[in-house]
PDB file of C-alpha atoms in Angstrom:
ATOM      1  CA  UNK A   1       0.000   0.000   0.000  1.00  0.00           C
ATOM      2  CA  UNK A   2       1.143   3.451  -0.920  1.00  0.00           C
ATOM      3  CA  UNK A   3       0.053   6.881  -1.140  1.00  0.00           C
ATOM      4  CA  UNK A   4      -1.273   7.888  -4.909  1.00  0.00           C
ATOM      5  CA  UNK A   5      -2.560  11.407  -5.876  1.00  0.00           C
ATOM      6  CA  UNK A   6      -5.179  12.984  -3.399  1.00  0.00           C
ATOM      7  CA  UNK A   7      -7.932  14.427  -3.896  1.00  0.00           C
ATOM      8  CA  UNK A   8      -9.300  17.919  -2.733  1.00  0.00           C
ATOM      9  CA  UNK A   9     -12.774  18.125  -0.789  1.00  0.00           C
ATOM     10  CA  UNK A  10     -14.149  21.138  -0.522  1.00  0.00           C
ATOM     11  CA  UNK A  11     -16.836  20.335   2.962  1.00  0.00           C
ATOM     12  CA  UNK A  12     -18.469  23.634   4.176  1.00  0.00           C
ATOM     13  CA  UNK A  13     -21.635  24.777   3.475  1.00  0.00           C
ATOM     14  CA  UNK A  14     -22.703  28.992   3.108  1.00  0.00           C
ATOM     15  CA  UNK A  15     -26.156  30.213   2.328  1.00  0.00           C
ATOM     16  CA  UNK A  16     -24.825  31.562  -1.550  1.00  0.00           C
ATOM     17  CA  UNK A  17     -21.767  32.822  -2.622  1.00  0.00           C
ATOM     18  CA  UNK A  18     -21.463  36.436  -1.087  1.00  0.00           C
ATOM     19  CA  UNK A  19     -21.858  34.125   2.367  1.00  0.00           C
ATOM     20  CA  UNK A  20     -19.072  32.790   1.319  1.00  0.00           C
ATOM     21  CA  UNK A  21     -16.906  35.072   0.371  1.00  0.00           C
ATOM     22  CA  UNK A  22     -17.888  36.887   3.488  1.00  0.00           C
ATOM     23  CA  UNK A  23     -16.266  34.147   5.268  1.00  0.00           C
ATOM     24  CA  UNK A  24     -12.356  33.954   3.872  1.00  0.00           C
ATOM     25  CA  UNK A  25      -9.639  35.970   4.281  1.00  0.00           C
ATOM     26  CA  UNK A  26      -9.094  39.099   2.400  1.00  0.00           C
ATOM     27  CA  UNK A  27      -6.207  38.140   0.192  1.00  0.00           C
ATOM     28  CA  UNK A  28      -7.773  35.265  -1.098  1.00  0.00           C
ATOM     29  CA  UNK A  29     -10.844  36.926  -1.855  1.00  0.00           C
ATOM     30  CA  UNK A  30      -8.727  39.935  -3.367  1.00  0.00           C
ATOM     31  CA  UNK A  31      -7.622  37.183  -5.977  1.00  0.00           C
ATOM     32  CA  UNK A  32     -10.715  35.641  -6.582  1.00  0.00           C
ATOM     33  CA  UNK A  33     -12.330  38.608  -7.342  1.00  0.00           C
ATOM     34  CA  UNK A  34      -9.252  39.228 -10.133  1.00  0.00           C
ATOM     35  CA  UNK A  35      -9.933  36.314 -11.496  1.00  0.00           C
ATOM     36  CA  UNK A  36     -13.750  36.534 -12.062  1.00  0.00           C
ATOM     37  CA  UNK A  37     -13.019  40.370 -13.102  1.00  0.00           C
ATOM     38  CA  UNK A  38     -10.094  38.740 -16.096  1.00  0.00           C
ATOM     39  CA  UNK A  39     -12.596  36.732 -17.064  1.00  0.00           C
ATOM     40  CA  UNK A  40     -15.702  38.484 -16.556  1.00  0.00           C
ATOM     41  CA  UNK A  41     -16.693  37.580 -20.320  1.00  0.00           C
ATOM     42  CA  UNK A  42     -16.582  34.120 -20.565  1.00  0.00           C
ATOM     43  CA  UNK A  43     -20.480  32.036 -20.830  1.00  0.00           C
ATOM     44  CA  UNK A  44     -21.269  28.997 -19.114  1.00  0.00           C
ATOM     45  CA  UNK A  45     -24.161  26.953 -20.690  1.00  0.00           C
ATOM     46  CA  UNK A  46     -25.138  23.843 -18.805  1.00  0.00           C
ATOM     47  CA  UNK A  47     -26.101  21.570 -21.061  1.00  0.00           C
ATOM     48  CA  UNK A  48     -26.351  17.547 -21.214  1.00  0.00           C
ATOM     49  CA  UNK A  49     -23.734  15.162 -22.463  1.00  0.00           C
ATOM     50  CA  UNK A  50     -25.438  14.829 -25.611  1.00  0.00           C
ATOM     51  CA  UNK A  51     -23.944  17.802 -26.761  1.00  0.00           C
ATOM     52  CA  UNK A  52     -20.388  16.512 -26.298  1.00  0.00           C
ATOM     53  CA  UNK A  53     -18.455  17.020 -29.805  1.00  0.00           C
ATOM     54  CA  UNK A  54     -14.859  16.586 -31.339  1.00  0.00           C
ATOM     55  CA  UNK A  55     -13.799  19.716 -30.178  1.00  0.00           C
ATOM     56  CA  UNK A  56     -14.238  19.499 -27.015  1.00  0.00           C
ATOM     57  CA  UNK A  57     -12.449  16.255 -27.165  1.00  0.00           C
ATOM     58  CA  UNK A  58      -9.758  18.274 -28.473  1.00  0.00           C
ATOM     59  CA  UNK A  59      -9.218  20.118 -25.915  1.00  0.00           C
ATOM     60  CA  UNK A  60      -9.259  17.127 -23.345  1.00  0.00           C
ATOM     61  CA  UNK A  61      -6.574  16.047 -25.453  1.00  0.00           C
ATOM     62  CA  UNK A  62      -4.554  19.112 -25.040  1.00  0.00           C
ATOM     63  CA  UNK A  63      -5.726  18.765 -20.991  1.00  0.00           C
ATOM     64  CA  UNK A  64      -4.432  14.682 -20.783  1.00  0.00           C
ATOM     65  CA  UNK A  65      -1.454  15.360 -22.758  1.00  0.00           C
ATOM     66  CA  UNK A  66       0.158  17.992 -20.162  1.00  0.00           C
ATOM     67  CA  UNK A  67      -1.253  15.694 -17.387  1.00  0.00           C
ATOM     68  CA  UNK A  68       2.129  14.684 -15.182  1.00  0.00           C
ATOM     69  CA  UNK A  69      -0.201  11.930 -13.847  1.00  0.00           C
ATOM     70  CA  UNK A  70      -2.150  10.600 -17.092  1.00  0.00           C
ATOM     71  CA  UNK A  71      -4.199   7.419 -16.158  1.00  0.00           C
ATOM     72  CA  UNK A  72      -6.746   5.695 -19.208  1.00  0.00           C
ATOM     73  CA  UNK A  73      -7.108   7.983 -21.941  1.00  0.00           C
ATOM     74  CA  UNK A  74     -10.920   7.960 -22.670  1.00  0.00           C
ATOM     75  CA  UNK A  75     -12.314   8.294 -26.299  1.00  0.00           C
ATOM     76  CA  UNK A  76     -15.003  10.924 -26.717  1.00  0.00           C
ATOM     77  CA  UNK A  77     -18.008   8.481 -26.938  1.00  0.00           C
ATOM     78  CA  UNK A  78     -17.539   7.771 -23.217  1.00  0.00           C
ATOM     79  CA  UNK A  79     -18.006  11.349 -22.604  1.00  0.00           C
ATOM     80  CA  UNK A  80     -20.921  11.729 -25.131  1.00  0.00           C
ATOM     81  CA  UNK A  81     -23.276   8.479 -23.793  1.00  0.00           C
ATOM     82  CA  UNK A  82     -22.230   9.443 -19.780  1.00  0.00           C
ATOM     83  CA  UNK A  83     -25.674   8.854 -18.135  1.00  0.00           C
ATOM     84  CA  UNK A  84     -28.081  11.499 -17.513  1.00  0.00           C
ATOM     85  CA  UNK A  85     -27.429  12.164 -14.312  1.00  0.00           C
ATOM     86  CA  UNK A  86     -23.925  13.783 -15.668  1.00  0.00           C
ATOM     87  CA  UNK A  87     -24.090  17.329 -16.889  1.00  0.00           C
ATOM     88  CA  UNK A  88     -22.092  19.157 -19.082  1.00  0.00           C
ATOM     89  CA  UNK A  89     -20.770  22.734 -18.926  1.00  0.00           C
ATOM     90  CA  UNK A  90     -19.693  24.515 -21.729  1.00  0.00           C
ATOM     91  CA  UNK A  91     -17.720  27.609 -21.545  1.00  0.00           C
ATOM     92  CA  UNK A  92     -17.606  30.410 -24.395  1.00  0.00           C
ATOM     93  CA  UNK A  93     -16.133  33.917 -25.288  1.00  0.00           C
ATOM     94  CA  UNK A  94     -18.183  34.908 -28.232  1.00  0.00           C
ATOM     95  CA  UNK A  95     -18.679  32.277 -30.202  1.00  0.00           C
ATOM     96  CA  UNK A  96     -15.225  30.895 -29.666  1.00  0.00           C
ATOM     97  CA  UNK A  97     -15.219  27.392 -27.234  1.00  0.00           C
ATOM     98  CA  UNK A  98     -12.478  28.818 -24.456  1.00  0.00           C
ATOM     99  CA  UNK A  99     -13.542  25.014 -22.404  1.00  0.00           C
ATOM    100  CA  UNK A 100     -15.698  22.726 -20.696  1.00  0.00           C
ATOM    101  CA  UNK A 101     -16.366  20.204 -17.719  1.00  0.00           C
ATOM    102  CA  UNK A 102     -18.608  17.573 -16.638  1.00  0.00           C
ATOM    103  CA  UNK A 103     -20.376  17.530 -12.863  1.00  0.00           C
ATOM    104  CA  UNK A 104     -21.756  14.566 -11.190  1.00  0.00           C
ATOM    105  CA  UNK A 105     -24.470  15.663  -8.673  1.00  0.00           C
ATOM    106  CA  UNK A 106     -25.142  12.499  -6.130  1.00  0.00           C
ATOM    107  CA  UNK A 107     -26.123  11.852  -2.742  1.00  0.00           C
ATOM    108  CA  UNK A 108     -25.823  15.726  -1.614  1.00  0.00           C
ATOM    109  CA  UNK A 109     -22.489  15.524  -2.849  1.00  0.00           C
ATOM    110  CA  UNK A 110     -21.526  17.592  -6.434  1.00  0.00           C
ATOM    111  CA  UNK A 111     -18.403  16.017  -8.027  1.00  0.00           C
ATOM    112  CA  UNK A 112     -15.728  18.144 -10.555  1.00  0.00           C
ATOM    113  CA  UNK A 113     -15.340  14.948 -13.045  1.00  0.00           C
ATOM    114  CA  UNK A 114     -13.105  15.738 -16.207  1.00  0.00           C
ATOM    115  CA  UNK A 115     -12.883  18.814 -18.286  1.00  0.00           C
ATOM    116  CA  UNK A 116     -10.841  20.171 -21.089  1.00  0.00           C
ATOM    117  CA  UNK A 117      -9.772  23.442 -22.189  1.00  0.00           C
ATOM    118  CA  UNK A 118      -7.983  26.130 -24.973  1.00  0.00           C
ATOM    119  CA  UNK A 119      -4.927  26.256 -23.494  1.00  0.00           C
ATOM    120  CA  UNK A 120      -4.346  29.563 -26.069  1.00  0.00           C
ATOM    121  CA  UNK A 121      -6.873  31.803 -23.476  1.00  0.00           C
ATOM    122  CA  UNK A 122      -6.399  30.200 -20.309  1.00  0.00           C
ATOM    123  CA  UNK A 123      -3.504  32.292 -19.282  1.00  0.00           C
ATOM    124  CA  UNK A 124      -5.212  35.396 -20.553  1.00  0.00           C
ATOM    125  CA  UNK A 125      -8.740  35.032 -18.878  1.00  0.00           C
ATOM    126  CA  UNK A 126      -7.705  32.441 -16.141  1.00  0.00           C
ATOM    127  CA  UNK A 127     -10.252  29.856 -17.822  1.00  0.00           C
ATOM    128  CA  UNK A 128      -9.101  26.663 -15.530  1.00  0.00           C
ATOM    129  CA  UNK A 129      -9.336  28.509 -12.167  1.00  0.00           C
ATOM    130  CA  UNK A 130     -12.260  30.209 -12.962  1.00  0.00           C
ATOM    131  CA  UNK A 131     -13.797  26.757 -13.810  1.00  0.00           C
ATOM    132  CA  UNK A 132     -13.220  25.969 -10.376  1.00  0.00           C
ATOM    133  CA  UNK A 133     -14.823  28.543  -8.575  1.00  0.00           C
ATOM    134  CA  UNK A 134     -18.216  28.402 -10.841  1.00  0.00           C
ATOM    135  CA  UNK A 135     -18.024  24.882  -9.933  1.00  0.00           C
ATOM    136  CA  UNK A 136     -17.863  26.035  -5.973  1.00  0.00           C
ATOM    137  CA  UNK A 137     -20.684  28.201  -6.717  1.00  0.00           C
ATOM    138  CA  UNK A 138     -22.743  25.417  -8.601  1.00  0.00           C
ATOM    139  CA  UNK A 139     -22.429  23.421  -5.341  1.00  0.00           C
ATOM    140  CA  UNK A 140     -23.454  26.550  -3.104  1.00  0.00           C
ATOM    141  CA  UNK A 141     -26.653  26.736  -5.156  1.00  0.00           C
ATOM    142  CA  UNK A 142     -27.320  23.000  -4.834  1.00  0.00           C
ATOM    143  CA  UNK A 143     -26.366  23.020  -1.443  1.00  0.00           C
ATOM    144  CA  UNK A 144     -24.149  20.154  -1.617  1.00  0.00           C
ATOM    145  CA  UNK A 145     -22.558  18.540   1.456  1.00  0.00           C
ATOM    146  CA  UNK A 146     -19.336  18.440   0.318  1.00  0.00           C
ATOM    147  CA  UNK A 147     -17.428  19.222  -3.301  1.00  0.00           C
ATOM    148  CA  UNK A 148     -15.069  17.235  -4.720  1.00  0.00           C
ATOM    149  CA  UNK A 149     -12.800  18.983  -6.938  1.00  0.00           C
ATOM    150  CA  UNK A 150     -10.681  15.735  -7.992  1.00  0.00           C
ATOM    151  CA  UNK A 151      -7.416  14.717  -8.284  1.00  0.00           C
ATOM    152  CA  UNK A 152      -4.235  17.137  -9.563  1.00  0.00           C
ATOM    153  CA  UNK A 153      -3.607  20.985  -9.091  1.00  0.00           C
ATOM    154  CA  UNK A 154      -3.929  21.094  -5.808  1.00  0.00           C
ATOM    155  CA  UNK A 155      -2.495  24.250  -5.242  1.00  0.00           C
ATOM    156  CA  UNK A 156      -4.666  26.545  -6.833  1.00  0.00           C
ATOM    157  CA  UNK A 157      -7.805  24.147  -5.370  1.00  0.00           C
ATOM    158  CA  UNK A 158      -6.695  24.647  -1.644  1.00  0.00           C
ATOM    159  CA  UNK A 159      -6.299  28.007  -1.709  1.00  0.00           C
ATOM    160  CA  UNK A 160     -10.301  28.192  -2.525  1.00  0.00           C
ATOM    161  CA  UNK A 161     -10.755  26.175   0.521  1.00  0.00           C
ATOM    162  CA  UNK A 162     -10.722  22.865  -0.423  1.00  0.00           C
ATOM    163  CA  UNK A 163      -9.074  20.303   1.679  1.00  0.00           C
ATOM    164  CA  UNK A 164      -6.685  17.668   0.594  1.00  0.00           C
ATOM    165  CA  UNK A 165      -7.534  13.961   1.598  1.00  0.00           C
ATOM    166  CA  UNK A 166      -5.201  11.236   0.848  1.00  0.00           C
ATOM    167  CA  UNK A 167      -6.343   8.381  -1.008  1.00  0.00           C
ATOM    168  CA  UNK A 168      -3.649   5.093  -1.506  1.00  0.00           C
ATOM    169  CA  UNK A 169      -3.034   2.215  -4.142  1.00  0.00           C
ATOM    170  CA  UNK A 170      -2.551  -1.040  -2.968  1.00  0.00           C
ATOM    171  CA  UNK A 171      -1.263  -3.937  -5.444  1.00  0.00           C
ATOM    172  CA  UNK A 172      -0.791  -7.523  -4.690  1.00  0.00           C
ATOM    173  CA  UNK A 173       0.427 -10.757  -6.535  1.00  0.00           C
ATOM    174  CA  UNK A 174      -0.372 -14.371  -5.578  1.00  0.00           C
ATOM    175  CA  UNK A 175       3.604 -15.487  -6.084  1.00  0.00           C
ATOM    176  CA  UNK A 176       5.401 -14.509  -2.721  1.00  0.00           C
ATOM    177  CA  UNK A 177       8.722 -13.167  -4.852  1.00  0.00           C
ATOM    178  CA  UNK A 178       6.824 -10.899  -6.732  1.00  0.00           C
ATOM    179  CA  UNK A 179       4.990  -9.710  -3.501  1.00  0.00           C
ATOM    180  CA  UNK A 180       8.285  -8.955  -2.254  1.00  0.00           C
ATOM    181  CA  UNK A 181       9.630  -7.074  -5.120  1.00  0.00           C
ATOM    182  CA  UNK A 182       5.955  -4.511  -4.672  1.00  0.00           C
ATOM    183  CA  UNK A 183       6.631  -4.126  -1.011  1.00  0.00           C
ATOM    184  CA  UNK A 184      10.386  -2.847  -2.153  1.00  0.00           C
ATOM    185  CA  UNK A 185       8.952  -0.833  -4.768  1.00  0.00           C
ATOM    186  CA  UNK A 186       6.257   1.080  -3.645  1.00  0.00           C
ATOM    187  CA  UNK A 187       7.627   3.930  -2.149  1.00  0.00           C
ATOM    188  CA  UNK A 188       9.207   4.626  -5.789  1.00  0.00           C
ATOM    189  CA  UNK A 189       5.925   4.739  -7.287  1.00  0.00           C
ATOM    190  CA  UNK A 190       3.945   6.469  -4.484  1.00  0.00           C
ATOM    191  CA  UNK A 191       3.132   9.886  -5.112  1.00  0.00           C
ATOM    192  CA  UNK A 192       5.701  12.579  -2.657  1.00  0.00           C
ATOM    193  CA  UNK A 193       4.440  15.672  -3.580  1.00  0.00           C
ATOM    194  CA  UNK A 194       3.566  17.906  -0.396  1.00  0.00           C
ATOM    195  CA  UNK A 195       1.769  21.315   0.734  1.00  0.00           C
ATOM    196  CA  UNK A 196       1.457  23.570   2.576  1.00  0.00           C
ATOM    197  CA  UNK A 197      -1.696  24.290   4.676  1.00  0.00           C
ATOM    198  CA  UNK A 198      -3.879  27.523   3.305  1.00  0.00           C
ATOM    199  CA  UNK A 199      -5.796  29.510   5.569  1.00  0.00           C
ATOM    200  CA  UNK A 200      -8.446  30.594   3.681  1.00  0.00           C
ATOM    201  CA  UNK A 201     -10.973  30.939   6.419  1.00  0.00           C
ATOM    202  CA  UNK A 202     -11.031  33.906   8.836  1.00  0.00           C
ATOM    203  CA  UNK A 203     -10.747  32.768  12.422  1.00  0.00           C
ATOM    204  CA  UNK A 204     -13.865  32.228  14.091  1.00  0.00           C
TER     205      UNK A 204
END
């Protein structure tokens, strides 16, 4: 057993999103509000999975190809028959497709599944972080229990307030030699990256 990436829960629960911004500290909530006001003109249309096309598998493309930590690359019928209960979000500036992702509403609980982008604009109007916090908001309005944001980029996830949990891969082999030889090994293939805590919160 061994650690493997973790993912980043996002767990409290405000009345909308000016309760929550009430509710963190001032420098974080200086740079969220720079990051809606860069990208003040993007569009988000919610739509259904349906509506999934090459393009948009494009860009997930362009998203698993810069992954450091690339699992099963997915063709874009999986994303296009995902059941209903799976909604898709596609982002726009003009008519121009700047990105998208897919949320999994569940048991109270609103998961960030997978989502691509044009890396071309996302420096420019901050498209992936500002994914992130309409996806906080979505879960506001829903009033979700908790918000998982998935696996990778941590960073810029914690310092919205999300939490990072650590989840672990285990492997294991009938034949006692090879057994030994995955004991040895694990800590080589365990993931070692580490952060620092964010306060986001104001003290109570």
């Amino acid at each position: 057993v061994g650690k493997t990436l973790p993912t980043i829960v996002f767990k409290r629960n405000f009345l909308d999103w000016e309760d929550y911004l009430s509710t963190i500290r001032s420098d974080y909530r200086h740079r969220i509000n720079l990051i809606e006001e860069k990208s003040k003109e993007l569009k988000f249309h919610r739509l259904t999975c349906l509506n999934f096309n090459e393009e948009m598998y494009y860009q997930y493309l362009q998203v698993f190809n810069k992954s450091d930590a690339k699992l099963e690359k997915l063709n874009s019928t999986f994303f296009k028959f995902l059941p209903d209960d799976f909604c898709l979000t596609k982002v726009t500036l003009e008519d121009r497709l700047v990105g998208w992702f897919i949320t999994l509403y569940a048991n109270k609980k609103l998961y960030f599944f997978l989502g691509g982008l044009d890396y071309s604009l996302n420096e420019e109007y901050n498209t992936y972080l500002r994914f992130l916090i309409e996806i906080i908001k979505l879960g506001i309005r829903l009033n979700a229990e908790s918000i998982d944001l998935g696996q990778t980029a941590e960073e810029p996830k914690m310092r919205l307030g999300g939490e990072n949990h650590k989840l672990y891969l285990a492997a294991f082999h009938k034949n006692l030699i090879v057994r030994f030889f995955l004991r040895s090994a694990i800590k080589l293939l365990e993931y070692k990256n580490k952060f620092p805590a964010h306060h986001v919160f104001k003290e109570k």
